[in-house]
Amino acid sequence: MGTGFFSSVDDVSAQLAEVGYLASTAVATTVFLADRLGKPLLVEGPAGVGKTELAKAVAAVSSSRLVRLQCYEGIDEARALYEWNHAKQLLRITAGRDETWEDARTDIFGEEFLLRRPLLQAISGTESTVLLVDETDKADVEVEGLLLEVLGDFQVTVPELGTITATRDPFVVLTSNATRELSEALRRRCLFLHIDFPDPELELRIVKLRVPGIDAALADSVVRVIAALRAMDLRKLPSVAETIDWARTLLELGAGTLDEQIVRESLGVVLKHQDDITKAGAGLKLDQVLDAS
């Protein structure tokens, strides 16, 4: 059973646009299917193309609580699922020195001493929830197994308390930058969506929406230069987020047009490595880029 956030693909597009997320037809369709089928949505693509923002946008339009599990190398069950508040347990044991261990154990392994981490938070709440498992590819394979277990039935067994089952299934978004291959088992559990850099027309719409007041010609120039930079052999290609940052920077600088000087002075907003900046400075033919039809 799905969460019922959206009534159609067009409804997805319209609602996401209301919170500033312009979705392609492919994105809107996959989000709609994930919503209707109740399946986790695995979103892959380069950094900065809107994977995390998609989950935030779904939470915003559905008035849902956003629960985020940020993955990193070495994350374990205690950080992802739950752990016990050992300091509080120790204080409780110390306070009740005259009681038997059996009495103390029954008390200290209760709800009051349980620290709910994101996965348990997402399935134990009663309100509408969007669970974002961000940068899943940075976690170890063991964490993938944990995700499969939790996302399979949306339930968790805490040995001391029993099984906790979701009363309301969350809408789940897992993101990946594809720094490593995720397991086939996890992929089978999810609907898959690849988000790449948007085409120039969509990126221009995004810039105009996210940078109110920018001149149309300047916005068009920004998108053209970004496309030219992405065609170069750079260590890190500029993301959509950096396109928006650059457009805002140019607006703050009062730039009406792009020229060699303003590009050279502000390129650090777009490119994050000195060798990329050097390469772009030498290889970017601004006149040709801006004159292209």
Short mmCIF file of C-alpha atoms in Angstrom, two decimals:
data_model
loop_
_atom_site.label_atom_id
_atom_site.label_comp_id
_atom_site.label_asym_id
_atom_site.label_seq_id
_atom_site.Cartn_x
_atom_site.Cartn_y
_atom_site.Cartn_z
CA MET A 1 0.00 0.00 0.00
CA GLY A 2 1.32 3.43 -0.94
CA THR A 3 1.32 6.64 1.03
CA GLY A 4 -1.23 8.37 -1.19
CA PHE A 5 0.58 11.70 -1.44
CA PHE A 6 -0.17 12.23 -5.15
CA SER A 7 -3.14 11.62 -7.44
CA SER A 8 -1.29 11.57 -10.78
CA VAL A 9 2.02 12.23 -12.49
CA ASP A 10 0.89 15.75 -13.34
CA ASP A 11 -0.03 16.26 -9.68
CA VAL A 12 3.53 15.30 -8.69
CA SER A 13 4.97 17.86 -11.12
CA ALA A 14 2.59 20.60 -10.02
CA GLN A 15 3.03 20.07 -6.28
CA LEU A 16 6.81 19.80 -6.43
CA ALA A 17 6.95 22.98 -8.55
CA GLU A 18 5.04 24.80 -5.82
CA VAL A 19 7.95 24.22 -3.43
CA GLY A 20 10.58 25.12 -6.02
CA TYR A 21 11.47 21.67 -7.36
CA LEU A 22 11.05 21.42 -11.13
CA ALA A 23 10.79 17.74 -11.95
CA SER A 24 11.24 16.15 -15.36
CA THR A 25 8.54 13.77 -16.57
CA ALA A 26 10.78 10.80 -15.70
CA VAL A 27 11.26 12.05 -12.13
CA ALA A 28 7.57 12.83 -11.64
CA THR A 29 6.53 9.45 -13.01
CA THR A 30 8.90 7.48 -10.79
CA VAL A 31 7.91 9.45 -7.68
CA PHE A 32 4.24 8.81 -8.46
CA LEU A 33 4.86 5.06 -8.85
CA ALA A 34 6.88 4.88 -5.62
CA ASP A 35 4.02 6.66 -3.86
CA ARG A 36 1.33 4.38 -5.30
CA LEU A 37 3.22 1.10 -4.95
CA GLY A 38 4.69 1.85 -1.55
CA LYS A 39 8.19 0.94 -2.69
CA PRO A 40 11.43 2.66 -1.66
CA LEU A 41 12.86 4.97 -4.31
CA LEU A 42 16.57 4.61 -5.09
CA VAL A 43 17.88 7.79 -6.71
CA GLU A 44 21.34 7.76 -8.29
CA GLY A 45 23.29 10.45 -10.08
CA PRO A 46 26.12 12.96 -9.77
CA ALA A 47 26.42 15.12 -6.68
CA GLY A 48 24.34 18.26 -6.71
CA VAL A 49 21.62 17.30 -9.21
CA GLY A 50 18.77 17.38 -6.69
CA LYS A 51 18.58 13.88 -5.22
CA THR A 52 18.39 14.99 -1.61
CA GLU A 53 16.27 17.99 -2.52
CA LEU A 54 13.72 15.63 -4.08
CA ALA A 55 13.11 13.93 -0.74
CA LYS A 56 12.87 17.30 0.99
CA ALA A 57 10.39 18.51 -1.61
CA VAL A 58 8.18 15.42 -1.22
CA ALA A 59 8.19 15.96 2.55
CA ALA A 60 7.28 19.62 2.10
CA VAL A 61 4.34 19.10 -0.28
CA SER A 62 2.93 16.23 1.78
CA SER A 63 3.37 18.06 5.11
CA SER A 64 5.38 15.07 6.30
CA ARG A 65 8.09 14.79 8.91
CA LEU A 66 11.47 14.36 7.21
CA VAL A 67 13.72 11.80 8.92
CA ARG A 68 17.24 11.72 7.49
CA LEU A 69 19.84 9.00 7.87
CA GLN A 70 23.14 10.41 6.63
CA CYS A 71 25.36 7.49 5.68
CA TYR A 72 29.13 7.49 6.06
CA GLU A 73 31.93 4.96 6.19
CA GLY A 74 31.70 3.03 9.44
CA ILE A 75 28.06 3.82 10.28
CA ASP A 76 26.60 0.93 12.25
CA GLU A 77 23.30 -0.36 13.59
CA ALA A 78 23.56 1.76 16.73
CA ARG A 79 23.69 4.96 14.65
CA ALA A 80 21.16 3.85 12.04
CA LEU A 81 18.57 1.94 14.07
CA TYR A 82 18.73 2.24 17.86
CA GLU A 83 20.93 1.99 20.91
CA TRP A 84 20.45 2.09 24.65
CA ASN A 85 21.19 5.18 26.72
CA HIS A 86 23.92 3.60 28.80
CA ALA A 87 24.61 6.68 30.91
CA LYS A 88 20.96 6.96 31.90
CA GLN A 89 20.79 3.21 32.57
CA LEU A 90 23.81 3.45 34.87
CA LEU A 91 22.23 6.31 36.81
CA ARG A 92 19.03 4.30 37.18
CA ILE A 93 20.95 1.27 38.48
CA THR A 94 22.90 3.45 40.91
CA ALA A 95 19.71 5.07 42.19
CA GLY A 96 18.11 1.71 42.87
CA ARG A 97 20.95 -0.09 44.61
CA ASP A 98 18.68 -1.96 47.01
CA GLU A 99 16.62 -3.69 44.34
CA THR A 100 17.43 -6.96 42.65
CA TRP A 101 19.08 -7.12 39.23
CA GLU A 102 15.93 -8.65 37.76
CA ASP A 103 13.87 -5.64 38.85
CA ALA A 104 16.48 -3.20 37.56
CA ARG A 105 16.86 -4.99 34.23
CA THR A 106 13.12 -4.89 33.57
CA ASP A 107 13.17 -1.14 34.13
CA ILE A 108 16.33 -0.07 32.31
CA PHE A 109 15.40 -1.86 29.10
CA GLY A 110 12.21 0.10 28.71
CA GLU A 111 11.15 2.81 26.26
CA GLU A 112 12.52 5.57 28.50
CA PHE A 113 16.08 4.33 27.94
CA LEU A 114 15.82 3.60 24.21
CA LEU A 115 17.55 6.02 21.82
CA ARG A 116 15.69 5.85 18.52
CA ARG A 117 17.93 6.49 15.53
CA PRO A 118 16.56 7.50 12.10
CA LEU A 119 15.38 4.08 10.85
CA LEU A 120 13.47 3.34 14.04
CA GLN A 121 12.16 6.92 14.23
CA ALA A 122 10.75 6.62 10.71
CA ILE A 123 8.77 3.44 11.33
CA SER A 124 7.64 4.08 14.90
CA GLY A 125 5.92 7.42 14.36
CA THR A 126 2.21 7.83 13.76
CA GLU A 127 2.46 10.89 11.53
CA SER A 128 3.16 11.00 7.79
CA THR A 129 6.91 10.51 7.29
CA VAL A 130 9.50 10.74 4.52
CA LEU A 131 12.61 8.68 5.30
CA LEU A 132 15.73 9.90 3.49
CA VAL A 133 18.69 7.50 3.48
CA ASP A 134 21.30 9.86 2.07
CA GLU A 135 24.47 8.73 0.27
CA THR A 136 23.71 5.05 0.78
CA ASP A 137 26.79 4.11 -1.23
CA LYS A 138 29.05 5.46 1.54
CA ALA A 139 27.77 2.88 4.03
CA ASP A 140 29.16 -0.63 4.41
CA VAL A 141 27.50 -3.69 2.89
CA GLU A 142 26.32 -4.72 6.38
CA VAL A 143 24.19 -1.59 6.56
CA GLU A 144 22.58 -2.55 3.24
CA GLY A 145 21.50 -5.78 4.91
CA LEU A 146 19.98 -3.77 7.75
CA LEU A 147 18.13 -1.57 5.27
CA LEU A 148 16.74 -4.61 3.48
CA GLU A 149 15.48 -6.00 6.77
CA VAL A 150 13.85 -2.77 7.90
CA LEU A 151 12.44 -1.71 4.52
CA GLY A 152 11.10 -5.18 3.77
CA ASP A 153 8.26 -5.12 6.30
CA PHE A 154 8.81 -1.75 7.98
CA GLN A 155 9.37 -3.41 11.31
CA VAL A 156 12.24 -3.74 13.78
CA THR A 157 12.78 -6.27 16.52
CA VAL A 158 14.33 -4.93 19.70
CA PRO A 159 15.15 -8.08 21.72
CA GLU A 160 14.33 -6.49 25.06
CA LEU A 161 11.07 -4.87 23.87
CA GLY A 162 9.78 -7.04 21.05
CA THR A 163 8.84 -6.18 17.49
CA ILE A 164 8.00 -2.59 16.59
CA THR A 165 5.89 -2.39 13.41
CA ALA A 166 5.05 0.75 11.48
CA THR A 167 1.46 1.89 11.85
CA ARG A 168 2.00 4.15 8.84
CA ASP A 169 4.57 3.23 6.21
CA PRO A 170 7.02 6.04 5.39
CA PHE A 171 7.80 7.26 1.89
CA VAL A 172 11.42 6.16 1.48
CA VAL A 173 14.10 7.79 -0.67
CA LEU A 174 17.62 6.34 -0.84
CA THR A 175 20.25 8.41 -2.64
CA SER A 176 23.56 7.29 -4.11
CA ASN A 177 26.41 9.03 -5.92
CA ALA A 178 27.43 5.61 -7.29
CA THR A 179 30.87 5.65 -5.66
CA ARG A 180 30.37 1.91 -5.23
CA GLU A 181 27.86 -0.61 -6.54
CA LEU A 182 24.90 -1.24 -4.28
CA SER A 183 23.79 -4.84 -3.87
CA GLU A 184 21.36 -6.39 -6.32
CA ALA A 185 19.12 -7.34 -3.40
CA LEU A 186 18.73 -3.69 -2.38
CA ARG A 187 18.19 -2.60 -5.98
CA ARG A 188 15.45 -5.20 -6.44
CA ARG A 189 13.66 -3.88 -3.37
CA CYS A 190 13.49 -0.37 -4.82
CA LEU A 191 12.19 1.56 -7.78
CA PHE A 192 15.19 3.06 -9.57
CA LEU A 193 15.60 6.63 -10.77
CA HIS A 194 18.71 8.15 -12.34
CA ILE A 195 18.91 11.93 -12.18
CA ASP A 196 21.54 13.48 -14.43
CA PHE A 197 22.35 17.09 -15.11
CA PRO A 198 19.21 18.70 -16.56
CA ASP A 199 18.99 19.75 -20.18
CA PRO A 200 19.63 23.49 -20.77
CA GLU A 201 15.92 24.32 -21.07
CA LEU A 202 15.06 22.79 -17.70
CA GLU A 203 18.14 24.23 -16.03
CA LEU A 204 17.20 27.68 -17.31
CA ARG A 205 13.74 27.29 -15.76
CA ILE A 206 15.35 26.18 -12.49
CA VAL A 207 17.65 29.22 -12.43
CA LYS A 208 14.79 31.63 -13.09
CA LEU A 209 12.71 30.00 -10.36
CA ARG A 210 15.45 29.80 -7.72
CA VAL A 211 17.05 33.18 -8.46
CA PRO A 212 14.19 35.68 -8.65
CA GLY A 213 15.10 38.96 -10.32
CA ILE A 214 17.84 37.61 -12.56
CA ASP A 215 17.82 39.01 -16.08
CA ALA A 216 16.66 36.43 -18.64
CA ALA A 217 19.68 37.02 -20.88
CA LEU A 218 22.11 36.64 -17.97
CA ALA A 219 20.39 33.44 -16.84
CA ASP A 220 20.68 32.07 -20.37
CA SER A 221 24.39 32.95 -20.46
CA VAL A 222 24.99 31.24 -17.13
CA VAL A 223 23.35 28.02 -18.33
CA ARG A 224 25.34 28.10 -21.59
CA VAL A 225 28.66 28.50 -19.77
CA ILE A 226 27.79 25.76 -17.28
CA ALA A 227 26.99 23.41 -20.17
CA ALA A 228 30.36 24.23 -21.76
CA LEU A 229 32.16 23.54 -18.48
CA ARG A 230 30.41 20.18 -18.13
CA ALA A 231 31.68 19.25 -21.58
CA MET A 232 35.28 19.72 -20.39
CA ASP A 233 37.45 17.07 -18.74
CA LEU A 234 37.26 18.41 -15.18
CA ARG A 235 37.79 16.70 -11.84
CA LYS A 236 34.36 17.82 -10.65
CA LEU A 237 31.69 18.99 -13.05
CA PRO A 238 29.54 21.89 -11.81
CA SER A 239 26.25 20.79 -10.27
CA VAL A 240 22.83 22.39 -10.49
CA ALA A 241 23.36 23.72 -6.98
CA GLU A 242 26.51 25.48 -8.17
CA THR A 243 24.69 26.88 -11.21
CA ILE A 244 22.19 28.46 -8.83
CA ASP A 245 24.97 29.75 -6.54
CA TRP A 246 26.75 31.32 -9.50
CA ALA A 247 23.59 32.99 -10.74
CA ARG A 248 22.98 34.43 -7.26
CA THR A 249 26.60 35.59 -7.07
CA LEU A 250 26.36 37.41 -10.39
CA LEU A 251 23.10 39.03 -9.28
CA GLU A 252 24.75 40.23 -6.06
CA LEU A 253 27.69 41.60 -8.05
CA GLY A 254 25.30 43.56 -10.24
CA ALA A 255 26.51 41.85 -13.40
CA GLY A 256 24.22 42.45 -16.36
CA THR A 257 26.19 40.27 -18.75
CA LEU A 258 29.00 37.73 -18.67
CA ASP A 259 32.44 38.77 -19.81
CA GLU A 260 35.93 37.33 -19.45
CA GLN A 261 36.70 39.33 -16.32
CA ILE A 262 33.56 38.53 -14.35
CA VAL A 263 33.83 34.85 -15.28
CA ARG A 264 37.47 34.72 -14.22
CA GLU A 265 36.74 36.48 -10.92
CA SER A 266 33.76 34.31 -9.98
CA LEU A 267 34.72 30.91 -11.37
CA GLY A 268 35.57 29.69 -7.87
CA VAL A 269 31.87 29.65 -7.09
CA VAL A 270 31.36 27.01 -9.79
CA LEU A 271 34.60 25.01 -9.80
CA LYS A 272 36.13 23.64 -6.58
CA HIS A 273 39.63 22.58 -7.68
CA GLN A 274 42.42 24.91 -8.77
CA ASP A 275 43.43 22.68 -11.68
CA ASP A 276 39.82 22.77 -12.91
CA ILE A 277 39.83 26.56 -12.71
CA THR A 278 43.13 26.70 -14.61
CA LYS A 279 41.86 24.30 -17.26
CA ALA A 280 38.59 26.19 -17.66
CA GLY A 281 40.40 29.50 -17.87
CA ALA A 282 42.54 28.19 -20.69
CA GLY A 283 39.92 26.17 -22.55
CA LEU A 284 36.69 28.12 -22.19
CA LYS A 285 35.98 30.18 -25.31
CA LEU A 286 33.41 32.54 -23.87
CA ASP A 287 32.56 34.35 -27.12
CA GLN A 288 31.92 31.07 -28.91
CA VAL A 289 29.78 29.75 -26.08
CA LEU A 290 27.62 32.85 -25.84
CA ASP A 291 27.32 33.31 -29.60
CA ALA A 292 26.18 29.70 -30.14
CA SER A 293 22.62 29.47 -31.32
#
